[in-house]
Amino acid sequence: MEDSNYIRVFTGSFIITQRIVQELEAAGINAIIKDESESGRLAGFGSSIQGQQDLYVNKDEQQAAAKIIEATASELDA
């Protein structure tokens, strides 16, 4: 995704990533989830880090997404 308008804003477990995606969608921000372990599984290969997902958003929405991610992560830590 180096040549795209998207930037990685979060890497974490499936559950936390899904929660963040819900919050981003509620704010009108579309996110893309990249899960290399799932892609590898579907292709018949393994992955060294299971369950880690990368979350990408449009570069124009990065600041708004960062605020939502920070708020959601701190809420989940509480």
Coordinates of N, CA and C in Angstrom, one line a residue:
M1 N 0.8 -1.2 0.0 CA 0.0 0.0 0.0 C 0.9 1.3 0.0
E2 N 2.1 1.1 -0.4 CA 3.0 2.3 -0.4 C 2.6 3.4 -1.3
D3 N 2.1 3.0 -2.5 CA 1.7 3.9 -3.5 C 0.2 4.4 -3.5
S4 N -0.4 4.2 -2.3 CA -1.8 4.5 -2.3 C -2.0 5.8 -1.4
N5 N -3.3 6.2 -1.3 CA -3.6 7.3 -0.4 C -4.0 6.8 1.0
Y6 N -3.6 5.6 1.3 CA -4.0 5.1 2.6 C -2.7 4.9 3.5
I7 N -2.9 5.1 4.8 CA -1.8 5.0 5.7 C -2.2 4.1 6.9
R8 N -1.2 3.3 7.4 CA -1.5 2.4 8.5 C -1.6 3.2 9.8
V9 N -2.7 3.1 10.5 CA -2.9 3.8 11.8 C -3.0 3.0 13.0
F10 N -3.1 1.6 12.8 CA -3.2 0.8 14.0 C -2.9 -0.7 13.6
T11 N -2.2 -1.4 14.5 CA -2.0 -2.8 14.4 C -2.4 -3.4 15.7
G12 N -3.2 -4.4 15.7 CA -3.6 -5.1 16.9 C -4.4 -6.3 16.7
S13 N -5.0 -6.8 17.7 CA -5.8 -8.1 17.6 C -7.1 -7.9 16.9
F14 N -7.6 -9.0 16.4 CA -8.9 -9.0 15.7 C -10.0 -8.2 16.4
I15 N -10.1 -8.5 17.7 CA -11.2 -8.0 18.5 C -11.1 -6.5 18.6
I16 N -9.9 -6.0 19.0 CA -9.7 -4.6 19.2 C -9.9 -3.8 17.8
T17 N -9.3 -4.4 16.8 CA -9.4 -3.8 15.5 C -10.9 -3.7 15.0
Q18 N -11.7 -4.7 15.3 CA -13.1 -4.6 14.9 C -13.8 -3.5 15.7
R19 N -13.5 -3.4 16.9 CA -14.1 -2.3 17.7 C -13.8 -1.0 17.2
I20 N -12.5 -0.8 16.9 CA -12.0 0.5 16.3 C -12.7 0.8 15.0
V21 N -12.8 -0.2 14.1 CA -13.5 -0.1 12.8 C -14.9 0.4 13.0
Q22 N -15.6 -0.2 14.0 CA -17.0 0.3 14.3 C -17.1 1.7 14.7
E23 N -16.1 2.2 15.5 CA -16.1 3.6 15.9 C -15.8 4.5 14.7
L24 N -14.8 4.1 13.9 CA -14.5 4.9 12.7 C -15.6 5.0 11.8
E25 N -16.3 3.9 11.5 CA -17.5 3.9 10.6 C -18.6 4.8 11.2
A26 N -18.8 4.8 12.5 CA -19.8 5.7 13.1 C -19.4 7.1 12.9
A27 N -18.1 7.4 12.7 CA -17.7 8.8 12.5 C -17.6 9.1 11.0
G28 N -18.0 8.1 10.1 CA -17.9 8.4 8.7 C -16.6 8.1 8.1
I29 N -15.7 7.4 8.7 CA -14.4 7.1 8.2 C -14.3 5.7 7.8
N30 N -14.0 5.5 6.5 CA -13.9 4.1 6.0 C -12.5 3.6 6.2
A31 N -12.4 2.4 6.8 CA -11.1 1.8 7.1 C -10.9 0.5 6.3
I32 N -9.7 0.2 6.0 CA -9.3 -1.1 5.3 C -8.5 -1.9 6.3
I33 N -8.9 -3.2 6.4 CA -8.2 -4.1 7.3 C -7.4 -5.0 6.5
K34 N -6.1 -5.1 6.9 CA -5.2 -6.1 6.2 C -4.8 -7.1 7.2
D35 N -5.1 -8.4 6.9 CA -4.8 -9.5 7.8 C -3.9 -10.5 7.1
E36 N -2.6 -10.4 7.2 CA -1.7 -11.3 6.5 C -1.8 -12.7 6.9
S37 N -2.1 -13.0 8.2 CA -2.2 -14.4 8.6 C -3.4 -15.0 8.0
E38 N -4.5 -14.3 7.8 CA -5.7 -14.8 7.2 C -5.5 -15.0 5.7
S39 N -4.8 -14.1 5.0 CA -4.5 -14.2 3.6 C -3.6 -15.5 3.4
G40 N -2.6 -15.6 4.3 CA -1.7 -16.8 4.2 C -2.4 -18.1 4.4
R41 N -3.4 -18.1 5.4 CA -4.1 -19.3 5.6 C -5.0 -19.7 4.4
L42 N -5.6 -18.7 3.8 CA -6.4 -19.0 2.6 C -5.6 -19.5 1.5
A43 N -4.3 -19.0 1.4 CA -3.4 -19.5 0.3 C -2.7 -20.8 0.6
G44 N -2.8 -21.2 1.9 CA -2.2 -22.5 2.3 C -0.8 -22.3 3.0
F45 N -0.5 -21.1 3.3 CA 0.7 -20.8 4.0 C 0.4 -20.4 5.5
G46 N 1.5 -20.3 6.3 CA 1.3 -19.9 7.7 C 1.8 -18.5 7.9
S47 N 1.6 -18.0 9.1 CA 2.1 -16.7 9.4 C 2.8 -16.8 10.8
S48 N 3.8 -16.0 11.0 CA 4.5 -16.0 12.3 C 3.6 -15.3 13.4
I49 N 2.9 -14.3 13.1 CA 2.1 -13.6 14.0 C 0.6 -13.8 13.7
Q50 N -0.1 -14.7 14.5 CA -1.5 -15.0 14.2 C -2.4 -13.9 14.9
G51 N -3.4 -13.5 14.2 CA -4.4 -12.7 14.7 C -4.1 -11.2 14.7
Q52 N -3.0 -10.8 14.2 CA -2.6 -9.3 14.1 C -3.2 -8.8 12.8
Q53 N -3.8 -7.6 13.0 CA -4.4 -7.0 11.8 C -3.9 -5.6 11.7
D54 N -3.7 -5.1 10.5 CA -3.3 -3.7 10.2 C -4.5 -3.0 9.8
L55 N -4.7 -1.7 10.3 CA -5.8 -0.9 10.0 C -5.3 0.3 9.2
Y56 N -5.9 0.6 8.0 CA -5.5 1.7 7.2 C -6.7 2.6 7.0
V57 N -6.4 3.9 6.9 CA -7.4 4.9 6.6 C -6.8 5.9 5.5
N58 N -7.7 6.6 4.9 CA -7.2 7.6 3.9 C -6.4 8.6 4.7
K59 N -5.3 9.1 4.0 CA -4.4 10.1 4.6 C -5.1 11.3 5.0
D60 N -6.2 11.7 4.3 CA -6.9 12.9 4.7 C -7.7 12.8 6.0
E61 N -7.9 11.5 6.4 CA -8.7 11.3 7.6 C -7.8 10.8 8.8
Q62 N -6.5 10.8 8.6 CA -5.6 10.3 9.6 C -5.7 10.9 11.0
Q63 N -5.8 12.2 11.0 CA -5.9 12.9 12.3 C -7.2 12.6 13.1
A64 N -8.3 12.6 12.4 CA -9.6 12.3 13.0 C -9.6 10.8 13.5
A65 N -9.0 9.9 12.6 CA -8.9 8.5 13.0 C -8.0 8.3 14.2
A66 N -6.9 9.0 14.3 CA -6.0 8.9 15.4 C -6.7 9.2 16.7
K67 N -7.5 10.3 16.7 CA -8.3 10.6 17.9 C -9.2 9.5 18.4
I68 N -9.9 9.0 17.4 CA -10.9 7.9 17.7 C -10.2 6.7 18.2
I69 N -9.1 6.3 17.6 CA -8.3 5.2 18.0 C -7.8 5.3 19.4
E70 N -7.3 6.5 19.7 CA -6.7 6.8 21.0 C -7.9 6.7 22.1
A71 N -9.0 7.3 21.8 CA -10.1 7.2 22.7 C -10.6 5.8 22.9
T72 N -10.7 5.1 21.9 CA -11.2 3.7 22.0 C -10.2 2.8 22.7
A73 N -9.0 3.0 22.4 CA -7.9 2.2 23.1 C -7.9 2.4 24.6
S74 N -8.0 3.7 25.0 CA -8.0 4.1 26.4 C -9.2 3.6 27.1
E75 N -10.4 3.6 26.4 CA -11.6 3.0 26.9 C -11.5 1.5 27.2
L76 N -10.9 0.8 26.3 CA -10.7 -0.6 26.4 C -9.7 -1.0 27.5
D77 N -8.7 -0.1 27.7 CA -7.7 -0.3 28.8 C -8.3 -0.1 30.2
A78 N -9.3 0.7 30.3 CA -9.9 1.1 31.6 C -10.6 -0.1 32.2

